[in-house]
C-alpha cells in the first residue's frame, strides 16, 4: 500500500495568512493526488484533484503542486471559513489511502 | 443537485451484521462509480470499498481490513448502493460515508454511524 504522511499535523494561523501543508507518499506517484477539506461534523469536500486542479466552485486561494512523492497544498489568504482539517489522498494504486490530516485552527 | 443519503447505521454487538444503504439522486446513478469511506471517531478517513458502473463491468474492490466481511452492491433501478457488513468488530465503529467517484471523491453523503459495542 502507498502510505501518505502529512505535515504539520496541526497549525495555528490568522485570517489573511498563507498556509502550507505538505503530503508525502511512500512511493513515486503520477498525478493521482487529491486534497479534501473537512469541518467538524461534516462530510469531507473535494478541493483539489490531480495535484493542482481546482474543483468547480472552489475559491482560487486554494492551490496544489508537487510531483513524485512530495506534494504541497496552499491557502494563499486564509479566510474564516477555511479553519478545518485537510486531507491528501492518493489514487495511484489500490487501496486508495488518505493522509492523517492537518488541522488548521485559529491562532 | 447531487444528493447522497445514507441509512442503516446503528448499535450492534461484536459479531453482528448490518446493511447500510445509500440513495443517490441528481445524477445518472447507473453511470456512477460508488464508494464507501469510513471515519472512526476522532480519526482520519479510510477508503473501504468501491463498485464500478455496470457499463465497465461492475468491478468491486475492497480495503484489506474489510475483505471477506464487507460486501458492496448496487441496484441501479433504485439508485442505491449497499454495504453489507458481517462479523462486525469494535474497530469497525465509524461514520460510514457514501461517496461518488472513481478516483477522486466528488460528492459525499452525510454519513451514517455504526457503533460496535457489547
mmCIF file of C-alpha atoms in Angstrom, chain A residues 1 34 36 38 41-46 49-50 55 87 89-91 94-100, chain B residues 35 37 39 43-47 50 61-64 97 102-111:
data_model
loop_
_atom_site.group_PDB
_atom_site.id
_atom_site.type_symbol
_atom_site.label_atom_id
_atom_site.label_comp_id
_atom_site.label_asym_id
_atom_site.label_seq_id
_atom_site.Cartn_x
_atom_site.Cartn_y
_atom_site.Cartn_z
ATOM 1 C CA UNK A 1 0.000 0.000 0.000
ATOM 2 C CA UNK A 34 -6.361 14.923 -4.260
ATOM 3 C CA UNK A 36 -10.110 17.473 0.806
ATOM 4 C CA UNK A 38 -13.456 18.614 6.402
ATOM 5 C CA UNK A 41 -19.458 17.004 11.976
ATOM 6 C CA UNK A 42 -19.487 17.366 8.199
ATOM 7 C CA UNK A 43 -18.503 15.228 5.255
ATOM 8 C CA UNK A 44 -15.229 15.996 3.508
ATOM 9 C CA UNK A 45 -15.296 18.216 0.459
ATOM 10 C CA UNK A 46 -13.066 17.804 -2.579
ATOM 11 C CA UNK A 49 -7.782 16.915 -7.807
ATOM 12 C CA UNK A 50 -4.893 15.591 -9.867
ATOM 13 C CA UNK A 55 -12.708 21.548 -8.193
ATOM 14 C CA UNK A 87 -6.510 15.565 3.962
ATOM 15 C CA UNK A 89 -5.472 11.241 -0.800
ATOM 16 C CA UNK A 90 -3.749 9.099 -3.390
ATOM 17 C CA UNK A 91 -5.458 7.051 -6.022
ATOM 18 C CA UNK A 94 -5.480 0.492 -4.685
ATOM 19 C CA UNK A 95 -6.206 0.723 -1.855
ATOM 20 C CA UNK A 96 -6.835 4.435 -2.008
ATOM 21 C CA UNK A 97 -5.218 5.975 1.026
ATOM 22 C CA UNK A 98 -5.512 9.259 2.869
ATOM 23 C CA UNK A 99 -3.014 11.234 4.823
ATOM 24 C CA UNK A 100 -3.680 11.562 8.571
ATOM 25 C CA UNK B 35 -17.533 4.098 -2.781
ATOM 26 C CA UNK B 37 -15.332 5.650 3.080
ATOM 27 C CA UNK B 39 -14.078 7.595 9.687
ATOM 28 C CA UNK B 43 -9.710 9.727 13.440
ATOM 29 C CA UNK B 44 -8.892 10.132 9.769
ATOM 30 C CA UNK B 45 -10.517 8.840 6.614
ATOM 31 C CA UNK B 46 -10.294 5.254 5.407
ATOM 32 C CA UNK B 47 -11.472 4.058 1.995
ATOM 33 C CA UNK B 50 -15.681 0.684 -4.497
ATOM 34 C CA UNK B 61 -12.551 -3.594 -4.805
ATOM 35 C CA UNK B 62 -12.132 -3.702 -1.043
ATOM 36 C CA UNK B 63 -9.647 -2.491 1.511
ATOM 37 C CA UNK B 64 -7.794 -5.364 3.155
ATOM 38 C CA UNK B 97 -19.833 7.838 4.088
ATOM 39 C CA UNK B 102 -13.840 6.504 -9.486
ATOM 40 C CA UNK B 103 -10.610 8.095 -8.376
ATOM 41 C CA UNK B 104 -11.488 11.437 -6.913
ATOM 42 C CA UNK B 105 -14.298 11.516 -4.397
ATOM 43 C CA UNK B 106 -16.605 14.137 -5.825
ATOM 44 C CA UNK B 107 -19.725 14.024 -3.705
ATOM 45 C CA UNK B 108 -20.226 12.731 -0.186
ATOM 46 C CA UNK B 109 -23.288 11.807 1.793
ATOM 47 C CA UNK B 110 -23.734 12.999 5.368
ATOM 48 C CA UNK B 111 -22.685 9.628 6.756
#
